[in-house]
Short mmCIF file of C-alpha atoms in Angstrom, two decimals:
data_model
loop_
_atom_site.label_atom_id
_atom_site.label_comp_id
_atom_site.label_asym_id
_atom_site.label_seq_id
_atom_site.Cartn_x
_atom_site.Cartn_y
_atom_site.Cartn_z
CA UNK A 4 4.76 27.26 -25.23
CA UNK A 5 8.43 27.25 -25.16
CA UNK A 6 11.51 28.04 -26.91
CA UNK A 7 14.16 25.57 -26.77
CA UNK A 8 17.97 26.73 -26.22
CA UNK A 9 21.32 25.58 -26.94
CA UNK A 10 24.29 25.96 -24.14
CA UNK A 11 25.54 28.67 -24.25
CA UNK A 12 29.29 28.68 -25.32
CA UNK A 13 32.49 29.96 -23.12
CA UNK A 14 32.51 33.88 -23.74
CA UNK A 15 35.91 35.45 -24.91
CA UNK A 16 36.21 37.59 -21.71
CA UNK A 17 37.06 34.49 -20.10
CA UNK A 18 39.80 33.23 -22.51
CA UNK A 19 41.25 36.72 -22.15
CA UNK A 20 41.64 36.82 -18.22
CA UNK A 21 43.01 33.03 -18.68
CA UNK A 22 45.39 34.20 -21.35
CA UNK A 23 46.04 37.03 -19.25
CA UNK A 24 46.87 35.38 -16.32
CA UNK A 25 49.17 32.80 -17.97
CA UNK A 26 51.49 36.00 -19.63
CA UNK A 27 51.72 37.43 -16.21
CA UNK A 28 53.41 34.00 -15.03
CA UNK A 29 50.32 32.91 -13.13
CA UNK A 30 50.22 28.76 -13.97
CA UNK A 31 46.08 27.93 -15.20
CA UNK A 32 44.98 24.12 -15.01
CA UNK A 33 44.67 23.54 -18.88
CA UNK A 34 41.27 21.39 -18.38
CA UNK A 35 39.99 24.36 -16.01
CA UNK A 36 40.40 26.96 -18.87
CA UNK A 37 36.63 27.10 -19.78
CA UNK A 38 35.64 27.40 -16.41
CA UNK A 39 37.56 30.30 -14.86
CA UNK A 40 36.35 33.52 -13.84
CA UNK A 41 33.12 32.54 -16.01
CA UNK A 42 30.06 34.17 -14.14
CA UNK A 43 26.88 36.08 -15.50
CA UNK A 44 26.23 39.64 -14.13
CA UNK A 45 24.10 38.15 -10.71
CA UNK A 46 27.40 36.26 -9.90
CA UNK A 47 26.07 32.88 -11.14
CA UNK A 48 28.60 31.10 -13.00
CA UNK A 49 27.92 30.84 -16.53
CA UNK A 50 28.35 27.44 -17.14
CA UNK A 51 26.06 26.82 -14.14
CA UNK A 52 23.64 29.14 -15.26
CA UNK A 53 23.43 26.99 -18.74
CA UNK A 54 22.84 23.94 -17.04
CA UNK A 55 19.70 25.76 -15.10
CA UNK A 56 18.27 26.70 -18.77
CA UNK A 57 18.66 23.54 -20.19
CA UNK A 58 17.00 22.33 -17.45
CA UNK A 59 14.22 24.62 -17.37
CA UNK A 60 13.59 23.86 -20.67
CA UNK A 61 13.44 20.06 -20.18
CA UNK A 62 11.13 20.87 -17.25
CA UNK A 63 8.72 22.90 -18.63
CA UNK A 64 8.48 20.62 -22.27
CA UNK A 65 9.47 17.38 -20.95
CA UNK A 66 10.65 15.03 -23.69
CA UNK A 67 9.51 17.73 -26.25
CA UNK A 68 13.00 19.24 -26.57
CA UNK A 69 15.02 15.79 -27.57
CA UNK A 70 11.60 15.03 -29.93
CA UNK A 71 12.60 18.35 -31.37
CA UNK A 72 16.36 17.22 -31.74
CA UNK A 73 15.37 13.74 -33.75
CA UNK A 74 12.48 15.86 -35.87
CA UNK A 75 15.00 18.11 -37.26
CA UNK A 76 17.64 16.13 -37.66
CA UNK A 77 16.06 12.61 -39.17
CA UNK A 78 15.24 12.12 -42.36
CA UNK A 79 11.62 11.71 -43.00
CA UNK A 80 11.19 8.05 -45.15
CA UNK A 81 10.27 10.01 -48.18
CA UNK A 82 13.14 11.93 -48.52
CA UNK A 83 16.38 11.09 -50.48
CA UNK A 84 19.64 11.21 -48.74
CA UNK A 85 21.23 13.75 -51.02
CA UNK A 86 18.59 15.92 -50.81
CA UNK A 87 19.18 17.39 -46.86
CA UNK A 88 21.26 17.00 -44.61
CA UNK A 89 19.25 15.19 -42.59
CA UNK A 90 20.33 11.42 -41.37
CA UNK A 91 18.58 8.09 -41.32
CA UNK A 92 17.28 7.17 -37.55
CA UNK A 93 19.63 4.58 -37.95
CA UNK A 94 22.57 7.03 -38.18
CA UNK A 95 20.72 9.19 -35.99
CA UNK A 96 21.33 6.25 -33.22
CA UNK A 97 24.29 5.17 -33.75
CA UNK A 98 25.62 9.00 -33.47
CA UNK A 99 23.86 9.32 -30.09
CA UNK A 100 24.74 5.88 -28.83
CA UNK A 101 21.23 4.44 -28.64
CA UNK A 102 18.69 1.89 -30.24
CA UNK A 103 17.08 3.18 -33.93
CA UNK A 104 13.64 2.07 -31.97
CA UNK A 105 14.06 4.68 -28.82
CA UNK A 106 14.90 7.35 -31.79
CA UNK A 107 11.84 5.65 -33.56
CA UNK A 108 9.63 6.34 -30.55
CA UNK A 109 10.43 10.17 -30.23
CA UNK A 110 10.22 10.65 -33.92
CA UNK A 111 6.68 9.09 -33.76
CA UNK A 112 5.58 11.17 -30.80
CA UNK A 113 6.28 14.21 -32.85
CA UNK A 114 4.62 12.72 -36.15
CA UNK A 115 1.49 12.45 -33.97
CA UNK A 116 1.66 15.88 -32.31
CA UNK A 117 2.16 17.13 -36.07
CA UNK A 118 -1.07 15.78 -37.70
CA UNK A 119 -2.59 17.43 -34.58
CA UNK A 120 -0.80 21.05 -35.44
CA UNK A 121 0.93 21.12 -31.98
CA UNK A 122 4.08 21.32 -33.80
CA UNK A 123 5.75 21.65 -37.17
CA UNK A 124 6.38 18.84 -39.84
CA UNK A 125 9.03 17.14 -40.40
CA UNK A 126 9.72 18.74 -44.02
CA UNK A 127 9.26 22.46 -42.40
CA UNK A 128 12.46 21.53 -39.98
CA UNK A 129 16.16 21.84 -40.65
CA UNK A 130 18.97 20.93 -38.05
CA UNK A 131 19.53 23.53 -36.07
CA UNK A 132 16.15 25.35 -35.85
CA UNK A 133 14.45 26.45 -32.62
CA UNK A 134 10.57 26.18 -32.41
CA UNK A 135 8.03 27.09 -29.81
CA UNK A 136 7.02 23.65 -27.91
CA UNK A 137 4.33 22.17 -26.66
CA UNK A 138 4.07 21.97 -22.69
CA UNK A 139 5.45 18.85 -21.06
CA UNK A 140 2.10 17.40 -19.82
CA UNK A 141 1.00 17.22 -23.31
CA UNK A 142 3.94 14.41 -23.64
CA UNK A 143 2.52 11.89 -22.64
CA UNK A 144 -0.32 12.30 -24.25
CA UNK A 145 1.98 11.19 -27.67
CA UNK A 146 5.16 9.31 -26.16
CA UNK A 147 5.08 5.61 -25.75
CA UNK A 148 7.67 3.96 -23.93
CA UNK A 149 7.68 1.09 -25.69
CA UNK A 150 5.63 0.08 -29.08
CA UNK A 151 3.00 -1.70 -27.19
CA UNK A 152 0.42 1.00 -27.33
CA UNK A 153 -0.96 -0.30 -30.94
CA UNK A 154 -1.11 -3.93 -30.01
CA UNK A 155 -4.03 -5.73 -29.24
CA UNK A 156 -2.77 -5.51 -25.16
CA UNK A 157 -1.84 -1.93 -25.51
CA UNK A 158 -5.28 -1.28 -26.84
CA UNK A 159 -7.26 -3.00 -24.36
CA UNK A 160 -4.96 -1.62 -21.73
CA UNK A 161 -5.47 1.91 -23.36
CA UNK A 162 -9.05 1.21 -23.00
CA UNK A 163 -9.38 0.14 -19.57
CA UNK A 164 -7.41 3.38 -18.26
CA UNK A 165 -9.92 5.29 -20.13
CA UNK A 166 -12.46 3.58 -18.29
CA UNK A 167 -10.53 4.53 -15.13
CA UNK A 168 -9.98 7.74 -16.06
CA UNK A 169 -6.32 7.80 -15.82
CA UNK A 170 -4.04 8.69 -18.85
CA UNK A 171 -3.33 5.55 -21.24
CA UNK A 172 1.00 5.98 -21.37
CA UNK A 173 0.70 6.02 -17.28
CA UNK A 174 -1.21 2.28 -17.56
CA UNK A 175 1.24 1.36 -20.49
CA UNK A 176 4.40 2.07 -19.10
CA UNK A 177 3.42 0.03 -15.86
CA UNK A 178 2.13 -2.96 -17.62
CA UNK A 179 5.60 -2.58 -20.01
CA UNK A 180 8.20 -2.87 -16.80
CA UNK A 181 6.45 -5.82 -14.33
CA UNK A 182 9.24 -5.78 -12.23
CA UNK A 183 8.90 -2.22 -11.08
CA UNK A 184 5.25 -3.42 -10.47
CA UNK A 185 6.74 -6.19 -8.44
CA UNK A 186 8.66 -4.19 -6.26
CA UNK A 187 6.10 -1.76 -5.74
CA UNK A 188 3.58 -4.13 -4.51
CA UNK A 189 6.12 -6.03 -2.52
CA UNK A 190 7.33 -2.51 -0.38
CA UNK A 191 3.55 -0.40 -0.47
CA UNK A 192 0.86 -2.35 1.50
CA UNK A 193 -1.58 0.33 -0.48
CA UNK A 194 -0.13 -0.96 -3.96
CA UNK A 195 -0.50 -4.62 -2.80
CA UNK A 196 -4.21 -3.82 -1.98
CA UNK A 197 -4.61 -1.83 -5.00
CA UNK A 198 -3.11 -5.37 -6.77
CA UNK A 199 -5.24 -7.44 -5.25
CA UNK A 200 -8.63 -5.16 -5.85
CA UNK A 201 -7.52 -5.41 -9.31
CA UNK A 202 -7.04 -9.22 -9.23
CA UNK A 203 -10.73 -9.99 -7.97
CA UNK A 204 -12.28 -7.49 -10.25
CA UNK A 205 -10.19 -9.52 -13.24
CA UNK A 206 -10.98 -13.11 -12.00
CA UNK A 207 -15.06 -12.52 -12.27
CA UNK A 208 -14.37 -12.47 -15.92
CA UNK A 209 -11.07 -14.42 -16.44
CA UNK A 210 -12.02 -18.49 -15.48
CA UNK A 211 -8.23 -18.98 -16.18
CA UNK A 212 -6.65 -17.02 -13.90
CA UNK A 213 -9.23 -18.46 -11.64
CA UNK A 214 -8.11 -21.68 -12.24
CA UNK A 215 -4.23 -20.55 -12.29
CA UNK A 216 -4.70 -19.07 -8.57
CA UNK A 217 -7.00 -21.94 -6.99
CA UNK A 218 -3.79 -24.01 -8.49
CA UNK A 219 -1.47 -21.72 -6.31
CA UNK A 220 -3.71 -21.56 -3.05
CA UNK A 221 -3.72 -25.52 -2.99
CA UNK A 222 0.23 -25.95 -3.82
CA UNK A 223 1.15 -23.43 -0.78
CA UNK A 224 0.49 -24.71 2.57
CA UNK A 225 0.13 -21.28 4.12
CA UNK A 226 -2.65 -20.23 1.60
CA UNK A 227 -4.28 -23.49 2.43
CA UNK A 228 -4.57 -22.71 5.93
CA UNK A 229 -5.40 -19.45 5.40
CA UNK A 230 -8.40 -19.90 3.21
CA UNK A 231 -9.33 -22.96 5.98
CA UNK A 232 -9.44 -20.41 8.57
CA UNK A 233 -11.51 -17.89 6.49
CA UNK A 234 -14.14 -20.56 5.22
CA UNK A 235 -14.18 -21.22 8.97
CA UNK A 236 -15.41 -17.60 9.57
CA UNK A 237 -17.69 -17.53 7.03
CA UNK A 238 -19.47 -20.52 7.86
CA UNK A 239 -19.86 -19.48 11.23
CA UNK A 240 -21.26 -15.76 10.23
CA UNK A 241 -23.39 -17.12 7.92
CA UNK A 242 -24.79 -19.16 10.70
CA UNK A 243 -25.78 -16.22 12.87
CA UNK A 244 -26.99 -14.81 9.24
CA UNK A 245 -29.54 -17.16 8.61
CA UNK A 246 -30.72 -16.92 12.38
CA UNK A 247 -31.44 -13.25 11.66
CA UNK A 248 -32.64 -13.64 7.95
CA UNK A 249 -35.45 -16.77 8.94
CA UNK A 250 -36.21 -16.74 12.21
CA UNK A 251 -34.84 -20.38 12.19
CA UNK A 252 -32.12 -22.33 13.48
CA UNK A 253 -30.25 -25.63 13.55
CA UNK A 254 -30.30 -27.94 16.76
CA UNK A 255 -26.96 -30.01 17.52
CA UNK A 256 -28.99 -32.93 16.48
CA UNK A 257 -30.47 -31.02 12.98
CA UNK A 258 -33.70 -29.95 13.50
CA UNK A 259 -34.90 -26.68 12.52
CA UNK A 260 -36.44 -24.31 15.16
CA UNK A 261 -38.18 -21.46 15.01
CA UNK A 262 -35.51 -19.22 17.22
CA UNK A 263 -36.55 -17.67 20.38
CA UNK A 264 -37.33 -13.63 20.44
CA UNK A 265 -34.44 -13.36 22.50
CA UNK A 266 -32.19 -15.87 20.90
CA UNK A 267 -32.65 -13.89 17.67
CA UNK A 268 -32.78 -10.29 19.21
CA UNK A 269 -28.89 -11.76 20.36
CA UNK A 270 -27.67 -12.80 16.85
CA UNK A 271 -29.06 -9.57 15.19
CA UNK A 272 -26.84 -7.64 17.61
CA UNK A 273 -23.72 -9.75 17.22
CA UNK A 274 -24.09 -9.64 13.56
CA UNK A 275 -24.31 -5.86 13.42
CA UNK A 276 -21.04 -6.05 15.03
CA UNK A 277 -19.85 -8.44 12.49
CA UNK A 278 -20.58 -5.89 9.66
CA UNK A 279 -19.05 -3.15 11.30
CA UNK A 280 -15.89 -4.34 11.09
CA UNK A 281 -13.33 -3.40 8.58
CA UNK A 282 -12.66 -4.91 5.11
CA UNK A 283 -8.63 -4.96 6.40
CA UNK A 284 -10.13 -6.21 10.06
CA UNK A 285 -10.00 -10.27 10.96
CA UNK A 286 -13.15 -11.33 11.73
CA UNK A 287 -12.42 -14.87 12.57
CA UNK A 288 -12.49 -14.38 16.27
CA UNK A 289 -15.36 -11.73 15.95
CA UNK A 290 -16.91 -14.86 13.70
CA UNK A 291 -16.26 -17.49 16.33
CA UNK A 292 -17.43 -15.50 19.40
CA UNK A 293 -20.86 -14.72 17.48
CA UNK A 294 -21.20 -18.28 16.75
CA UNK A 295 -20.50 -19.81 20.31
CA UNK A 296 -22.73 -17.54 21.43
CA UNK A 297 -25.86 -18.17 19.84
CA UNK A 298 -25.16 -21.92 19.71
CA UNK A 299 -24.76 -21.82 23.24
CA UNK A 300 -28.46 -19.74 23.61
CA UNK A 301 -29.99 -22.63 21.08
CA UNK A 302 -28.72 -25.40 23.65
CA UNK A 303 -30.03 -23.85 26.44
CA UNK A 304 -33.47 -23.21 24.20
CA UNK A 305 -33.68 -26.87 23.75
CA UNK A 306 -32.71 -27.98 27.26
CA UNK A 307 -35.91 -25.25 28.41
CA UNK A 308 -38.51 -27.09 26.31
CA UNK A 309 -39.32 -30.69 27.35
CA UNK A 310 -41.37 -32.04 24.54
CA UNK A 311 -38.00 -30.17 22.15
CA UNK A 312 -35.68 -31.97 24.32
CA UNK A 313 -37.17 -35.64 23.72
CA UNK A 314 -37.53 -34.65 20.09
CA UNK A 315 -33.17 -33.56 19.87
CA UNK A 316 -32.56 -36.94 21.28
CA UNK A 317 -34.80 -38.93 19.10
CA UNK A 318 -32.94 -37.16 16.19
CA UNK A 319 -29.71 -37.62 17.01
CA UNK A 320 -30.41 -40.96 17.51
CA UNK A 321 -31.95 -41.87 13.92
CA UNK A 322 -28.73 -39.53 12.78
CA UNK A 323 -26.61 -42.04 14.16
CA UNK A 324 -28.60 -44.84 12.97
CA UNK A 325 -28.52 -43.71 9.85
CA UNK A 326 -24.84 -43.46 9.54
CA UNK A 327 -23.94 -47.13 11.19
CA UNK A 328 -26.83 -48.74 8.66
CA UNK A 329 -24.68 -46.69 5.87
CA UNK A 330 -21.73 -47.70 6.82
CA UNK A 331 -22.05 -51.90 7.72
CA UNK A 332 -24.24 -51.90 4.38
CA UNK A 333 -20.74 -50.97 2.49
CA UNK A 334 -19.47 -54.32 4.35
CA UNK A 335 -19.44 -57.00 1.67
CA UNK A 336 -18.98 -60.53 1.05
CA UNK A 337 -19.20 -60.56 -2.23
CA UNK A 338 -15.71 -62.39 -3.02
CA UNK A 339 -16.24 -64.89 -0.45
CA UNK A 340 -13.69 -66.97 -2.39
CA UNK A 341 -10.75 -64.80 -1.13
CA UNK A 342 -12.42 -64.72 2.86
CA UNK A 343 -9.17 -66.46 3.36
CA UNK A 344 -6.52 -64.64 2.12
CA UNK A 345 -8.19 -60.99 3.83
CA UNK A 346 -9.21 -62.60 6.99
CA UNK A 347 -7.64 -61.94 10.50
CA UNK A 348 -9.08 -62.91 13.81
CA UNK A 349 -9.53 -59.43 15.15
CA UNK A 350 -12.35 -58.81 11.99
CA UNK A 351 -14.61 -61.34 13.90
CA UNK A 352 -14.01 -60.16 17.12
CA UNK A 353 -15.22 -56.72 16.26
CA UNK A 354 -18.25 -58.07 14.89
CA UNK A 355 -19.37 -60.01 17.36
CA UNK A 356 -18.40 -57.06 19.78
CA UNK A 357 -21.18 -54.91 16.72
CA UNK A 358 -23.38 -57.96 17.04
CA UNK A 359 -23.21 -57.29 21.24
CA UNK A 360 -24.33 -53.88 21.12
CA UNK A 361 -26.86 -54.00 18.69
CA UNK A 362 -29.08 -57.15 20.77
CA UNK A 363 -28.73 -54.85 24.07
CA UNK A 364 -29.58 -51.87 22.02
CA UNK A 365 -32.55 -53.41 20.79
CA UNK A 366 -33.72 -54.77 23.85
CA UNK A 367 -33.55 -51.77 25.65
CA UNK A 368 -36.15 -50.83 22.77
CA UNK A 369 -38.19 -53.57 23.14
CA UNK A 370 -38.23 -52.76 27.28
CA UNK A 371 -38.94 -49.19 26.44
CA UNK A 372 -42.08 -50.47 24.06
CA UNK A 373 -43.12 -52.64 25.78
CA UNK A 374 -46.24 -52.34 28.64
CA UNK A 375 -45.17 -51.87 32.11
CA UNK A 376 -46.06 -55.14 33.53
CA UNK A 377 -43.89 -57.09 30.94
CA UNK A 378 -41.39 -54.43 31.29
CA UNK A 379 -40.43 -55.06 35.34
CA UNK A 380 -41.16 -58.51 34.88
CA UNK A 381 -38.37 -58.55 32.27
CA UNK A 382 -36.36 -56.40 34.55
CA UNK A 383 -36.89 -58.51 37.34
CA UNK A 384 -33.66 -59.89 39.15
CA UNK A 385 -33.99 -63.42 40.96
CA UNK A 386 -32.11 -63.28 43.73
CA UNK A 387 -31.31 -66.80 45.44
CA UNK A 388 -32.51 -67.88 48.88
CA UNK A 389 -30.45 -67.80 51.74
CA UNK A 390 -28.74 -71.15 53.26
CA UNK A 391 -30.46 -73.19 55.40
CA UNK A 392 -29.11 -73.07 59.11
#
């Protein structure tokens, strides 16, 4: 606890030496008269020495020493004018040059600290008066920098430090000045990470500031290539993942596998790598490496096996007769009034060119079906006699 202290005021000593000096013809700076000669008994001057108690007292009670000032000198609502000396907050401000709401806020702090006996009422206070203080880390405990702390935000921002364990009036007074949050998070990489910890842990509950930041991602091209690239990675890890996880894995052409001991003994050790990177680290080329890798071992698996080799290419070739049938059946003719006004020569070039490849493509079929005497025959070539001499 702490007693506060007024200034103390110039001593007489000092206005005798400066009288002194002036009747001995000496000339004294008018505006210097208060601070001449002026020093306590360790040399310190005293004026200096005022300014260190002041201080000391502001240090060691924080805002407890202007709380003091307002508590003794406003006028509690229940009081008449006439009956102390006391002023309105109102006055109170406009003597000290401020808002009536920052007096409001100190006279409230104390209120609090009162109904918990830290300090005295208002009623037991006259202007003037000196009382022991509380200690300065117990401000905050009562001080609000702004009214927000009995709001529906301050409360659930009250509650949430709590659940942090940090004080409430640290949480409040950063939510109550955003642009000192701003700058913060602009200048600290630690703050930004802090920011955007804060922002994932928010979004899981919060679909609309989900929705508000996928809106932002897609409107700023950088973001858009960003999250791109990282999809990109995660694809590809989860790739070597599933490997690991099944035992299985994905020709070129789509079939599933069971993976090779050593195939899989390869993605198990490029995915520990993987997960021993970093949250900060970029695993994108980590990511790409893995994958190339153990796409490159499922090639080579498929190339080893004949009968799995027959069976990519018969896959990727119903894949790719799937897509052509899927895409001439969206072809249609259906307003074969207007042929005439979409029609240009090049349309039935390119599908008599189609028409082309898909009669050799089915007689190479009907070759390869075929039984091998009909097969050479049909691959027979004539070739003409030679001239008669």
């Amino acid at each position: 606890m702490t007693v506060a202290i007024h200034p103390t005021s110039e001593n007489s000593e000092g206005s005798e030496n400066a009288e002194g000096s002036a009747s001995e013809g000496y000339w004294v700076e008018p505006a210097a008269e208060g601070s001449v000669a002026e020093s306590s008994g360790d040399g310190v001057h005293e004026l200096v020495a005022a300014d260190a108690r002041e201080f000391g007292v502001y240090a060691r009670t924080g805002g407890w020493a202007f709380a003091l000032k307002v508590a003794r000198s406003v006028r509690p609502g229940g009081q008449v004018a006439g009956e102390t000396p006391k002023v309105s907050a109102k006055e109170f401000a406009e003597l000290a040059g401020c808002s009536p709401e920052r007096v409001m806020r100190y006279y409230k702090a104390w209120d609090m600290a009162a109904d918990d006996a830290l300090v005295p009422q208002f009623e037991a206070l006259s202007p003037g008066q000196e009382v022991e203080l509380p200690d300065a880390d117990v401000w905050l405990s009562y001080y609000s920098s702004r009214n927000s702390a009995t709001s529906v935000r301050g409360t659930a921002i009250t509650a949430a430090a709590e659940a942090e364990g940090i004080r409430p009036t640290k949480a409040l007074e950063v939510a109550e000045n955003p642009t000192a949050l701003r700058a913060a998070i602009l200048a600290d990489p630690s703050t930004a990470q802090a920011a955007r910890a804060a922002l994932l842990d928010r979004m899981r509950e919060d679909p609309s500031l989900q929705a508000e930041l996928a809106r932002d991602v897609v409107r700023t091209e950088e973001l858009k290539k960003a999250v791109a690239t990282e999809n990109r990675a995660a694809d590809r890890i989860g790739y070597v993942r599933q490997v690991v996880d099944s035992g299985q894995v994905k020709t070129p052409a789509g079939q599933t596998i069971d993976a090779p001991a050593e195939l899989r003994a390869e993605a198990e050790r490029r995915l520990s790598l993987l997960d021993e990177l970093d949250d900060d680290e970029d695993a994108g080329e980590w990511a790409t490496e893995a994958y190339d890798t153990v796409k490159s071992l499922v090639v080579q698996t498929v190339e080893a096996n004949p009968e799995l080799r027959v069976q990519e290419r018969r896959t990727k070739f119903y894949s790719s007769l799937q897509r052509a049938t899927k895409v001439f059946e969206e072809l249609t003719l259906d307003d074969a009034g207007d042929l005439d006004d979409i029609y240009e020569t090049d349309m039935l070039d390119q599908l008599e060119s189609l028409q082309q490849a898909l009669t050799a493509c089915i007689e190479n079929l009907r070759r390869a079906t075929a039984p091998a005497g009909a097969a050479a025959a049909a691959g027979a070539v004539t070739v003409p006699a030679a001239p008669a001499d």
